[in-house]
């Protein structure tokens, strides 16, 4: 999908408690992205308020913040300034409740991690990609092969997921 970096350019995914995107305990979200120069949401739970979010915080900074379901408080964010503009890259964020660790991924490698504690995730809301209500940052670029898992994938699983949507030579 091509996102235009505007308030009205987004994709919204319905979701509710117990919905297919309500991962609750652990999660991994992955996607191929082609950023074109603006920061904004790649995968943001609760389009008009606060929820777990995976963003380009700046045009080159990959960022994830995980919100507690109870009390709705954010954990410390995990971030990495490793995004390249106008180039396809496979990125992701994960949270492993067993270890209490959040991580960021790029091209099958873990590029950042942080201990955030054992929490229950605020993933029981609709999700938006591209724009969040009340925020002037809108992602501009392309996104394909979005994948959401209710577990924290290993590095080998992330590398396999990168190939999941394509035949040899596509992309």
Tab-separated table of C-alpha atoms in Angstrom:
chain	number	residue	atom	x	y	z
A	1	UNK	CA	0.000	0.000	0.000
A	2	UNK	CA	1.155	3.541	-0.726
A	3	UNK	CA	0.653	5.966	2.178
A	4	UNK	CA	0.786	9.629	1.192
A	5	UNK	CA	1.971	11.255	4.421
A	6	UNK	CA	-1.365	13.031	4.976
A	7	UNK	CA	-4.007	13.031	7.710
A	8	UNK	CA	-6.446	11.185	5.458
A	9	UNK	CA	-3.990	8.579	4.133
A	10	UNK	CA	-4.201	5.551	6.416
A	11	UNK	CA	-5.441	1.996	6.731
A	12	UNK	CA	-7.561	1.055	9.735
A	13	UNK	CA	-7.894	-2.516	10.969
A	14	UNK	CA	-10.894	-3.348	13.174
A	15	UNK	CA	-10.003	-5.129	16.389
A	16	UNK	CA	-11.405	-5.582	19.863
A	17	UNK	CA	-10.665	-7.550	23.003
A	18	UNK	CA	-10.205	-11.116	21.847
A	19	UNK	CA	-9.911	-9.976	18.196
A	20	UNK	CA	-7.310	-11.402	15.836
A	21	UNK	CA	-4.912	-8.489	16.537
A	22	UNK	CA	-5.307	-8.615	20.342
A	23	UNK	CA	-2.062	-10.343	21.239
A	24	UNK	CA	-2.314	-9.463	24.961
A	25	UNK	CA	0.844	-11.171	26.306
A	26	UNK	CA	3.586	-11.336	23.668
A	27	UNK	CA	3.744	-10.098	20.096
A	28	UNK	CA	5.718	-9.497	16.947
A	29	UNK	CA	4.712	-7.097	14.185
A	30	UNK	CA	6.721	-7.161	10.941
A	31	UNK	CA	6.474	-5.392	7.591
A	32	UNK	CA	8.440	-4.478	4.506
A	33	UNK	CA	8.611	-0.674	4.332
A	34	UNK	CA	9.876	1.851	1.808
A	35	UNK	CA	10.006	5.152	3.744
A	36	UNK	CA	9.968	8.366	1.751
A	37	UNK	CA	10.989	10.947	4.336
A	38	UNK	CA	8.303	11.550	6.972
A	39	UNK	CA	7.837	10.108	10.443
A	40	UNK	CA	4.583	8.456	11.445
A	41	UNK	CA	2.778	5.319	12.560
A	42	UNK	CA	3.555	1.977	10.989
A	43	UNK	CA	1.222	0.063	13.331
A	44	UNK	CA	-0.595	2.001	16.048
A	45	UNK	CA	-3.157	0.448	18.394
A	46	UNK	CA	-5.972	2.840	19.408
A	47	UNK	CA	-6.135	5.361	16.534
A	48	UNK	CA	-7.318	8.300	18.653
A	49	UNK	CA	-5.699	7.649	22.024
A	50	UNK	CA	-2.899	5.563	23.488
A	51	UNK	CA	-2.021	1.948	22.838
A	52	UNK	CA	0.946	-0.158	21.779
A	53	UNK	CA	2.664	1.542	18.876
A	54	UNK	CA	5.345	0.888	16.282
A	55	UNK	CA	6.429	4.019	14.410
A	56	UNK	CA	9.059	5.869	12.535
A	57	UNK	CA	9.582	8.436	15.290
A	58	UNK	CA	11.734	10.483	12.911
A	59	UNK	CA	12.302	9.691	9.233
A	60	UNK	CA	15.272	7.477	10.194
A	61	UNK	CA	14.340	6.308	13.715
A	62	UNK	CA	12.446	3.071	14.236
A	63	UNK	CA	10.551	3.207	17.537
A	64	UNK	CA	8.253	0.980	19.588
A	65	UNK	CA	6.476	1.682	22.827
A	66	UNK	CA	4.404	-0.892	24.640
A	67	UNK	CA	1.462	0.151	26.773
A	68	UNK	CA	0.195	-1.724	29.791
A	69	UNK	CA	-3.401	-2.834	29.412
A	70	UNK	CA	-4.155	-2.102	33.056
A	71	UNK	CA	-3.485	1.498	34.039
A	72	UNK	CA	-2.642	2.345	30.419
A	73	UNK	CA	0.932	3.415	31.104
A	74	UNK	CA	3.749	3.228	28.566
A	75	UNK	CA	6.937	1.321	29.166
A	76	UNK	CA	10.286	2.838	28.242
A	77	UNK	CA	10.572	2.899	24.421
A	78	UNK	CA	12.982	0.920	22.307
A	79	UNK	CA	14.483	2.773	19.331
A	80	UNK	CA	17.138	2.601	16.652
A	81	UNK	CA	18.333	5.208	14.185
A	82	UNK	CA	18.944	2.743	11.362
A	83	UNK	CA	16.246	3.375	8.759
A	84	UNK	CA	17.334	4.183	5.225
A	85	UNK	CA	15.151	6.433	3.084
A	86	UNK	CA	13.876	5.292	-0.302
A	87	UNK	CA	15.020	1.712	0.215
A	88	UNK	CA	13.004	-1.435	0.986
A	89	UNK	CA	13.750	-2.878	4.419
A	90	UNK	CA	12.079	-5.514	6.562
A	91	UNK	CA	11.356	-4.065	10.010
A	92	UNK	CA	9.614	-5.213	13.131
A	93	UNK	CA	8.979	-4.879	16.833
A	94	UNK	CA	8.485	-7.650	19.360
A	95	UNK	CA	7.717	-8.111	23.019
A	96	UNK	CA	8.394	-11.316	24.936
A	97	UNK	CA	6.417	-11.488	28.169
A	98	UNK	CA	8.454	-14.486	29.406
A	99	UNK	CA	11.654	-12.420	29.411
A	100	UNK	CA	10.098	-8.935	29.738
A	101	UNK	CA	12.125	-7.799	26.727
A	102	UNK	CA	11.107	-5.589	23.792
A	103	UNK	CA	13.126	-5.609	20.567
A	104	UNK	CA	13.354	-3.952	17.170
A	105	UNK	CA	14.274	-5.823	14.003
A	106	UNK	CA	15.680	-4.825	10.637
A	107	UNK	CA	16.355	-7.191	7.777
A	108	UNK	CA	16.267	-10.252	10.029
A	109	UNK	CA	18.611	-8.887	12.700
A	110	UNK	CA	17.782	-7.614	16.158
A	111	UNK	CA	18.943	-3.989	16.133
A	112	UNK	CA	17.806	-2.869	19.593
A	113	UNK	CA	16.408	-4.400	22.750
A	114	UNK	CA	15.304	-3.250	26.168
A	115	UNK	CA	14.012	-4.870	29.318
A	116	UNK	CA	10.558	-3.372	29.981
A	117	UNK	CA	9.167	-5.860	32.509
A	118	UNK	CA	6.389	-8.431	32.373
A	119	UNK	CA	3.175	-6.693	31.342
A	120	UNK	CA	-0.131	-7.389	29.645
A	121	UNK	CA	-0.286	-5.432	26.382
A	122	UNK	CA	-2.894	-2.816	25.425
A	123	UNK	CA	-3.640	-4.447	22.059
A	124	UNK	CA	-7.428	-4.618	22.452
A	125	UNK	CA	-8.134	-1.624	20.197
A	126	UNK	CA	-8.444	-0.986	16.454
A	127	UNK	CA	-5.141	-0.408	14.666
A	128	UNK	CA	-4.119	2.281	12.199
A	129	UNK	CA	-1.237	2.403	9.784
A	130	UNK	CA	-0.118	5.743	8.331
A	131	UNK	CA	-1.866	8.313	10.544
A	132	UNK	CA	-3.057	8.728	14.127
A	133	UNK	CA	-5.898	11.081	15.097
A	134	UNK	CA	-4.608	14.143	16.923
A	135	UNK	CA	-1.003	13.767	15.735
A	136	UNK	CA	0.528	15.714	12.849
A	137	UNK	CA	3.065	13.028	11.945
A	138	UNK	CA	1.924	10.902	9.006
A	139	UNK	CA	3.961	8.090	7.463
A	140	UNK	CA	4.825	8.619	3.812
A	141	UNK	CA	5.963	5.583	1.920
A	142	UNK	CA	5.018	2.061	0.983
A	143	UNK	CA	4.186	-0.915	3.199
A	144	UNK	CA	3.741	-4.524	2.169
A	145	UNK	CA	3.621	-7.959	3.754
A	146	UNK	CA	2.412	-6.799	7.177
A	147	UNK	CA	2.469	-9.689	9.669
A	148	UNK	CA	1.273	-9.822	13.287
A	149	UNK	CA	2.059	-12.727	15.614
A	150	UNK	CA	0.894	-13.383	19.177
A	151	UNK	CA	4.387	-14.553	20.155
A	152	UNK	CA	7.837	-12.995	20.177
A	153	UNK	CA	9.585	-14.546	17.189
A	154	UNK	CA	13.200	-15.699	17.271
A	155	UNK	CA	15.781	-14.303	14.849
A	156	UNK	CA	15.471	-17.400	12.634
A	157	UNK	CA	11.676	-17.031	12.560
A	158	UNK	CA	11.949	-13.330	11.669
A	159	UNK	CA	14.309	-14.186	8.783
A	160	UNK	CA	11.828	-16.816	7.506
A	161	UNK	CA	8.953	-14.329	7.836
A	162	UNK	CA	10.849	-11.855	5.609
A	163	UNK	CA	10.541	-14.349	2.732
A	164	UNK	CA	6.984	-15.428	3.475
A	165	UNK	CA	5.144	-13.108	1.089
A	166	UNK	CA	7.400	-13.254	-1.954
A	167	UNK	CA	8.617	-15.588	-4.608
A	168	UNK	CA	12.292	-15.439	-5.579
A	169	UNK	CA	13.075	-12.223	-7.426
A	170	UNK	CA	9.961	-10.210	-6.387
A	171	UNK	CA	10.342	-7.004	-4.304
